[in-house]
Amino acid sequence: MHKKAIEFERSDERGRLIQLVTNKFKQLNILEMTNREPWGNHYHKNRHEFFHVLDGKINVRISKKGCAVETEFQKGESLMVEPYDTHTITNLVDFSR
């Protein structure tokens, strides 16, 4: 896993364009977490997965070859999960209020 910086950003009186990632995609997903139950705890053999936090804060746990690293990401931050990275994502914000 590695943190991913914004590739390009432009704004004017019409609004703002933010380019997050350039790649050939086979799928694009939105994960909306409503509680603190973890998602994932799996890996993909050939797939890179890109995540961008639209709102809130998440904890991402990556395990690979017996080592585990946990990193927090908040609104506006992105990450790329590499093949064979066992990844688990947990919401850290209570949106029920």
PDB file of C-alpha atoms in Angstrom:
ATOM      1  CA  MET A   1       0.000   0.000   0.000  1.00  0.00           C
ATOM      2  CA  HIS A   2       1.142   3.523  -0.612  1.00  0.00           C
ATOM      3  CA  LYS A   3      -0.399   6.916  -0.136  1.00  0.00           C
ATOM      4  CA  LYS A   4      -1.397   8.479  -3.443  1.00  0.00           C
ATOM      5  CA  ALA A   5      -1.038  12.192  -4.102  1.00  0.00           C
ATOM      6  CA  ILE A   6      -3.445  14.168  -6.261  1.00  0.00           C
ATOM      7  CA  GLU A   7      -2.099  14.074  -9.817  1.00  0.00           C
ATOM      8  CA  PHE A   8      -3.563  17.344 -11.058  1.00  0.00           C
ATOM      9  CA  GLU A   9      -5.802  20.099  -9.769  1.00  0.00           C
ATOM     10  CA  ARG A  10      -7.280  23.114 -11.556  1.00  0.00           C
ATOM     11  CA  SER A  11      -9.868  25.619 -10.476  1.00  0.00           C
ATOM     12  CA  ASP A  12     -11.488  28.736 -11.872  1.00  0.00           C
ATOM     13  CA  GLU A  13     -14.808  30.563 -11.572  1.00  0.00           C
ATOM     14  CA  ARG A  14     -16.666  27.446 -12.860  1.00  0.00           C
ATOM     15  CA  GLY A  15     -15.462  25.161 -10.091  1.00  0.00           C
ATOM     16  CA  ARG A  16     -12.676  22.667  -9.531  1.00  0.00           C
ATOM     17  CA  LEU A  17     -11.273  19.613 -11.333  1.00  0.00           C
ATOM     18  CA  ILE A  18      -9.191  17.131  -9.351  1.00  0.00           C
ATOM     19  CA  GLN A  19      -7.495  14.259 -11.172  1.00  0.00           C
ATOM     20  CA  LEU A  20      -6.948  11.498  -8.644  1.00  0.00           C
ATOM     21  CA  VAL A  21      -5.510   8.674 -10.750  1.00  0.00           C
ATOM     22  CA  THR A  22      -4.766   7.800 -14.362  1.00  0.00           C
ATOM     23  CA  ASN A  23      -4.991   4.105 -15.151  1.00  0.00           C
ATOM     24  CA  LYS A  24      -6.853   1.452 -17.133  1.00  0.00           C
ATOM     25  CA  PHE A  25      -9.771   0.492 -14.908  1.00  0.00           C
ATOM     26  CA  LYS A  26     -11.829  -2.659 -15.007  1.00  0.00           C
ATOM     27  CA  GLN A  27     -14.063  -1.441 -12.216  1.00  0.00           C
ATOM     28  CA  LEU A  28     -14.756   1.615 -10.112  1.00  0.00           C
ATOM     29  CA  ASN A  29     -16.456   1.245  -6.733  1.00  0.00           C
ATOM     30  CA  ILE A  30     -17.891   3.444  -4.025  1.00  0.00           C
ATOM     31  CA  LEU A  31     -17.693   2.048  -0.505  1.00  0.00           C
ATOM     32  CA  GLU A  32     -20.078   3.783   1.875  1.00  0.00           C
ATOM     33  CA  MET A  33     -19.522   2.707   5.473  1.00  0.00           C
ATOM     34  CA  THR A  34     -22.354   3.296   7.943  1.00  0.00           C
ATOM     35  CA  ASN A  35     -20.800   1.765  11.064  1.00  0.00           C
ATOM     36  CA  ARG A  36     -17.446   0.644  12.428  1.00  0.00           C
ATOM     37  CA  GLU A  37     -17.634  -2.954  11.224  1.00  0.00           C
ATOM     38  CA  PRO A  38     -14.515  -3.755   9.129  1.00  0.00           C
ATOM     39  CA  TRP A  39     -14.691  -4.435   5.383  1.00  0.00           C
ATOM     40  CA  GLY A  40     -12.290  -6.535   3.397  1.00  0.00           C
ATOM     41  CA  ASN A  41      -9.736  -8.746   5.111  1.00  0.00           C
ATOM     42  CA  HIS A  42      -8.909 -10.236   1.731  1.00  0.00           C
ATOM     43  CA  TYR A  43      -6.389  -9.813  -1.090  1.00  0.00           C
ATOM     44  CA  HIS A  44      -6.385  -9.908  -4.875  1.00  0.00           C
ATOM     45  CA  LYS A  45      -3.771 -11.753  -6.901  1.00  0.00           C
ATOM     46  CA  ASN A  46      -3.650  -9.385  -9.875  1.00  0.00           C
ATOM     47  CA  ARG A  47      -5.609  -6.271  -8.939  1.00  0.00           C
ATOM     48  CA  HIS A  48      -4.483  -2.879  -7.722  1.00  0.00           C
ATOM     49  CA  GLU A  49      -7.232  -1.105  -5.784  1.00  0.00           C
ATOM     50  CA  PHE A  50      -7.470   2.672  -5.507  1.00  0.00           C
ATOM     51  CA  PHE A  51      -9.355   4.281  -2.622  1.00  0.00           C
ATOM     52  CA  HIS A  52     -10.152   7.978  -2.111  1.00  0.00           C
ATOM     53  CA  VAL A  53     -11.799   9.168   1.113  1.00  0.00           C
ATOM     54  CA  LEU A  54     -14.739  11.433   0.242  1.00  0.00           C
ATOM     55  CA  ASP A  55     -15.713  12.147   3.836  1.00  0.00           C
ATOM     56  CA  GLY A  56     -14.758  11.056   7.326  1.00  0.00           C
ATOM     57  CA  LYS A  57     -11.766   9.024   8.425  1.00  0.00           C
ATOM     58  CA  ILE A  58     -10.771   5.369   7.930  1.00  0.00           C
ATOM     59  CA  ASN A  59      -8.171   2.978   9.272  1.00  0.00           C
ATOM     60  CA  VAL A  60      -6.532   0.732   6.667  1.00  0.00           C
ATOM     61  CA  ARG A  61      -4.722  -2.388   7.834  1.00  0.00           C
ATOM     62  CA  ILE A  62      -2.400  -4.010   5.298  1.00  0.00           C
ATOM     63  CA  SER A  63      -0.871  -7.427   5.942  1.00  0.00           C
ATOM     64  CA  LYS A  64       1.734  -8.990   3.703  1.00  0.00           C
ATOM     65  CA  LYS A  65       4.146 -11.833   4.436  1.00  0.00           C
ATOM     66  CA  GLY A  66       3.446 -11.818   8.160  1.00  0.00           C
ATOM     67  CA  CYS A  67       3.870  -8.042   8.639  1.00  0.00           C
ATOM     68  CA  ALA A  68       0.966  -5.688   9.288  1.00  0.00           C
ATOM     69  CA  VAL A  69       0.803  -1.909   9.035  1.00  0.00           C
ATOM     70  CA  GLU A  70      -2.122   0.320  10.017  1.00  0.00           C
ATOM     71  CA  THR A  71      -2.568   3.808   8.605  1.00  0.00           C
ATOM     72  CA  GLU A  72      -5.340   6.376   9.026  1.00  0.00           C
ATOM     73  CA  PHE A  73      -6.694   8.277   6.034  1.00  0.00           C
ATOM     74  CA  GLN A  74      -9.057  11.235   6.147  1.00  0.00           C
ATOM     75  CA  LYS A  75     -11.205  13.260   3.771  1.00  0.00           C
ATOM     76  CA  GLY A  76      -9.257  14.150   0.625  1.00  0.00           C
ATOM     77  CA  GLU A  77      -6.579  11.460   0.989  1.00  0.00           C
ATOM     78  CA  SER A  78      -6.041   8.509  -1.367  1.00  0.00           C
ATOM     79  CA  LEU A  79      -4.257   5.189  -1.304  1.00  0.00           C
ATOM     80  CA  MET A  80      -3.358   2.363  -3.665  1.00  0.00           C
ATOM     81  CA  VAL A  81      -3.531  -1.255  -2.474  1.00  0.00           C
ATOM     82  CA  GLU A  82      -1.118  -3.575  -4.279  1.00  0.00           C
ATOM     83  CA  PRO A  83      -1.708  -7.197  -5.327  1.00  0.00           C
ATOM     84  CA  TYR A  84      -1.344  -9.696  -2.459  1.00  0.00           C
ATOM     85  CA  ASP A  85      -1.833  -6.943   0.170  1.00  0.00           C
ATOM     86  CA  THR A  86      -4.444  -8.301   2.582  1.00  0.00           C
ATOM     87  CA  HIS A  87      -6.467  -5.176   3.281  1.00  0.00           C
ATOM     88  CA  THR A  88      -9.072  -4.345   5.910  1.00  0.00           C
ATOM     89  CA  ILE A  89     -10.835  -0.982   6.084  1.00  0.00           C
ATOM     90  CA  THR A  90     -12.580   0.310   9.204  1.00  0.00           C
ATOM     91  CA  ASN A  91     -14.646   3.499   9.505  1.00  0.00           C
ATOM     92  CA  LEU A  92     -13.486   5.729  12.373  1.00  0.00           C
ATOM     93  CA  VAL A  93     -16.362   8.258  12.278  1.00  0.00           C
ATOM     94  CA  ASP A  94     -19.872   7.952  13.670  1.00  0.00           C
ATOM     95  CA  PHE A  95     -22.247   9.273  10.971  1.00  0.00           C
ATOM     96  CA  SER A  96     -25.423   8.282  12.836  1.00  0.00           C
ATOM     97  CA  ARG A  97     -25.901  11.710  14.431  1.00  0.00           C
TER      98      ARG A  97
END
